[in-house]
XYZ file of C-alpha atoms in Angstrom:
219
model
C 56.690 30.199 -88.136
C 58.490 31.490 -85.369
C 61.737 30.707 -85.244
C 62.745 32.225 -81.451
C 61.372 34.638 -78.550
C 62.795 36.060 -76.816
C 60.559 37.160 -72.973
C 61.272 40.145 -71.430
C 61.165 40.478 -67.590
C 60.523 43.390 -64.649
C 63.516 41.500 -62.607
C 67.020 39.074 -62.789
C 67.133 35.843 -65.076
C 66.705 32.980 -65.707
C 63.133 32.986 -64.773
C 62.739 29.175 -63.692
C 58.652 30.407 -61.752
C 57.422 31.516 -65.383
C 59.139 30.259 -68.272
C 58.631 26.569 -68.569
C 55.737 26.647 -67.504
C 55.040 28.861 -70.695
C 57.009 26.984 -73.310
C 55.155 23.941 -72.321
C 53.071 25.725 -74.506
C 54.764 26.713 -77.745
C 56.797 24.415 -80.217
C 60.327 22.313 -79.601
C 61.328 22.919 -82.462
C 61.389 27.330 -81.093
C 64.599 29.464 -79.521
C 63.755 30.870 -76.602
C 65.986 33.110 -74.793
C 65.656 35.852 -72.016
C 66.409 38.559 -70.283
C 65.602 40.407 -67.171
C 65.632 44.971 -66.175
C 67.641 43.690 -63.338
C 69.922 41.985 -65.055
C 73.876 42.793 -64.432
C 72.225 45.368 -61.037
C 73.951 44.755 -57.866
C 70.955 44.282 -53.972
C 71.822 47.431 -52.945
C 71.445 49.124 -56.382
C 67.717 47.643 -57.056
C 67.121 48.828 -53.657
C 66.920 52.766 -55.396
C 64.801 51.726 -57.556
C 62.285 51.222 -55.457
C 59.423 53.781 -56.090
C 58.761 57.531 -55.267
C 55.523 57.694 -53.700
C 54.864 59.825 -56.951
C 55.813 56.904 -59.367
C 53.634 53.845 -60.130
C 55.253 50.347 -58.195
C 55.961 46.717 -59.585
C 56.643 43.616 -58.541
C 59.164 41.499 -59.542
C 61.226 38.278 -58.542
C 64.798 38.031 -58.469
C 67.204 34.876 -59.234
C 67.567 34.131 -55.692
C 63.486 34.211 -55.815
C 62.936 36.470 -53.516
C 60.700 39.970 -54.162
C 61.926 43.266 -54.271
C 59.669 46.070 -55.597
C 60.550 48.432 -58.203
C 59.145 52.124 -59.597
C 57.301 52.038 -63.251
C 59.211 55.037 -64.520
C 63.086 54.121 -63.708
C 61.374 51.007 -65.736
C 59.874 52.740 -68.901
C 63.769 53.532 -69.489
C 65.020 50.151 -69.011
C 62.357 47.731 -70.737
C 62.471 50.242 -74.016
C 66.866 49.834 -74.053
C 66.662 45.862 -73.061
C 63.616 46.241 -76.639
C 66.122 48.651 -78.503
C 68.248 45.222 -78.718
C 65.442 42.820 -80.537
C 66.292 41.780 -84.288
C 63.704 43.658 -86.290
C 63.090 39.828 -88.113
C 59.920 38.661 -89.450
C 60.330 35.058 -87.770
C 61.548 35.882 -84.214
C 59.001 37.882 -80.817
C 59.967 40.242 -78.814
C 57.569 39.328 -75.450
C 57.693 41.639 -72.777
C 55.957 39.506 -69.581
C 54.121 41.769 -67.472
C 50.521 42.828 -66.870
C 51.649 45.992 -65.623
C 51.005 49.159 -68.205
C 53.562 49.066 -70.900
C 51.587 51.018 -73.708
C 54.486 53.337 -74.674
C 57.182 51.091 -74.615
C 57.818 49.641 -79.030
C 59.969 46.866 -80.299
C 61.895 46.886 -84.180
C 60.335 43.715 -84.906
C 56.656 41.034 -83.883
C 57.089 41.631 -79.483
C 54.157 41.040 -77.816
C 52.668 43.376 -74.440
C 52.139 41.140 -72.287
C 49.451 43.354 -70.959
C 47.592 43.449 -74.027
C 46.948 40.077 -74.065
C 45.463 39.420 -70.768
C 43.581 42.016 -70.651
C 41.828 42.391 -74.166
C 41.040 38.676 -73.162
C 39.618 38.798 -70.372
C 37.663 42.024 -71.491
C 36.455 38.847 -74.136
C 36.322 36.333 -70.380
C 34.732 38.548 -68.445
C 31.981 40.216 -71.261
C 29.546 38.392 -69.511
C 29.853 39.506 -65.503
C 28.854 41.680 -63.778
C 31.097 40.775 -61.599
C 34.728 40.628 -61.401
C 37.732 39.029 -59.081
C 40.672 41.027 -58.692
C 44.144 39.531 -56.872
C 47.004 41.335 -57.840
C 50.508 41.391 -55.132
C 50.273 45.021 -54.102
C 47.748 47.058 -51.943
C 49.093 50.132 -53.255
C 47.886 48.270 -57.092
C 44.086 49.043 -56.249
C 44.703 52.431 -56.725
C 46.835 52.280 -59.545
C 45.562 49.390 -61.349
C 43.848 49.640 -64.758
C 41.057 47.312 -66.487
C 39.511 47.191 -68.756
C 36.075 45.887 -68.066
C 32.290 47.413 -68.871
C 30.637 50.299 -66.770
C 28.160 48.590 -65.282
C 31.300 45.902 -64.050
C 31.829 45.774 -60.256
C 35.454 45.447 -59.824
C 36.846 43.752 -56.584
C 40.194 43.013 -54.906
C 42.363 41.080 -52.933
C 46.102 41.027 -52.204
C 48.179 38.296 -52.139
C 52.300 38.282 -53.282
C 53.359 34.964 -55.913
C 57.043 35.806 -54.498
C 55.533 35.571 -50.788
C 53.986 32.820 -48.303
C 49.916 35.151 -48.848
C 47.513 34.072 -47.443
C 45.751 32.752 -51.134
C 42.632 30.788 -49.922
C 42.363 34.028 -48.065
C 41.971 35.632 -51.161
C 39.615 33.378 -52.786
C 37.281 34.039 -50.422
C 37.153 37.381 -50.401
C 36.375 37.264 -53.841
C 33.751 34.289 -53.937
C 30.674 36.667 -54.011
C 32.059 37.496 -58.672
C 31.204 35.689 -61.158
C 35.256 35.810 -62.425
C 38.431 36.038 -61.248
C 41.392 37.873 -62.100
C 45.169 36.613 -60.704
C 46.384 39.592 -62.814
C 50.148 39.030 -63.040
C 52.514 37.025 -65.122
C 54.001 35.953 -61.111
C 51.160 33.632 -60.398
C 51.685 30.174 -60.715
C 48.241 27.437 -61.794
C 49.027 26.047 -57.658
C 48.538 29.624 -56.033
C 45.270 29.361 -59.152
C 43.954 26.179 -57.685
C 44.490 27.377 -54.435
C 42.105 30.532 -55.870
C 38.971 28.464 -57.699
C 39.490 26.168 -54.303
C 39.166 28.335 -52.093
C 36.100 30.762 -53.712
C 34.531 28.289 -56.426
C 34.565 29.836 -59.133
C 36.683 30.203 -62.028
C 39.359 31.925 -62.320
C 41.845 33.351 -65.492
C 45.458 33.089 -64.687
C 47.536 35.772 -67.017
C 50.410 33.326 -67.753
C 47.999 30.753 -69.199
C 46.426 33.092 -71.035
C 49.935 35.026 -72.205
C 51.152 31.073 -73.683
C 47.180 30.801 -75.339
C 48.016 33.348 -76.958
C 51.094 32.631 -78.017
C 50.522 29.288 -79.491
C 49.008 30.702 -82.286
C 51.650 32.649 -83.511
C 53.635 28.874 -83.746
């Protein structure tokens, strides 16, 4: 049994938009801790981390609720430094709450990368699907995105940020011909999922729900 889970996010803590919903699937006896890659940085410092043209872009949320876009190269170094501080104890778990590809990262103890959990979960749940719709926060992520699919599966995309007043009704409508839709960012909420499901008429997988379900198996 675990007695402590540390959630590591790309933005600033506390993540009141994610952690309470994920925690609902966990035992009340588990101590929850949060670390953010942008904790302690000013807005000016954060603006300088915007990705260069040859870098990949990640979207996250600041403490005040606003959106920011960060380059992957800097984030990899910062996240690894946070993971290096995690204890190598069997009853403590570190969880990276991002569906971006950070497969090069490691931690001393038990560690879950949400991207692995989500992508392999999607592969299993969408095994018989002929077409999969992906909702992503940024248009440039369509070309940068990774997704584990079979060669005969068709991928369609819609763009809507979880942190802006984007049109999730239109995102759902644009993917209504897909067999199943995946909202591929930890920032997407249950309310946004319901909007996409209602407008598309298709089953919709929410990344944070997949992660919460996986974490519940540790308890």
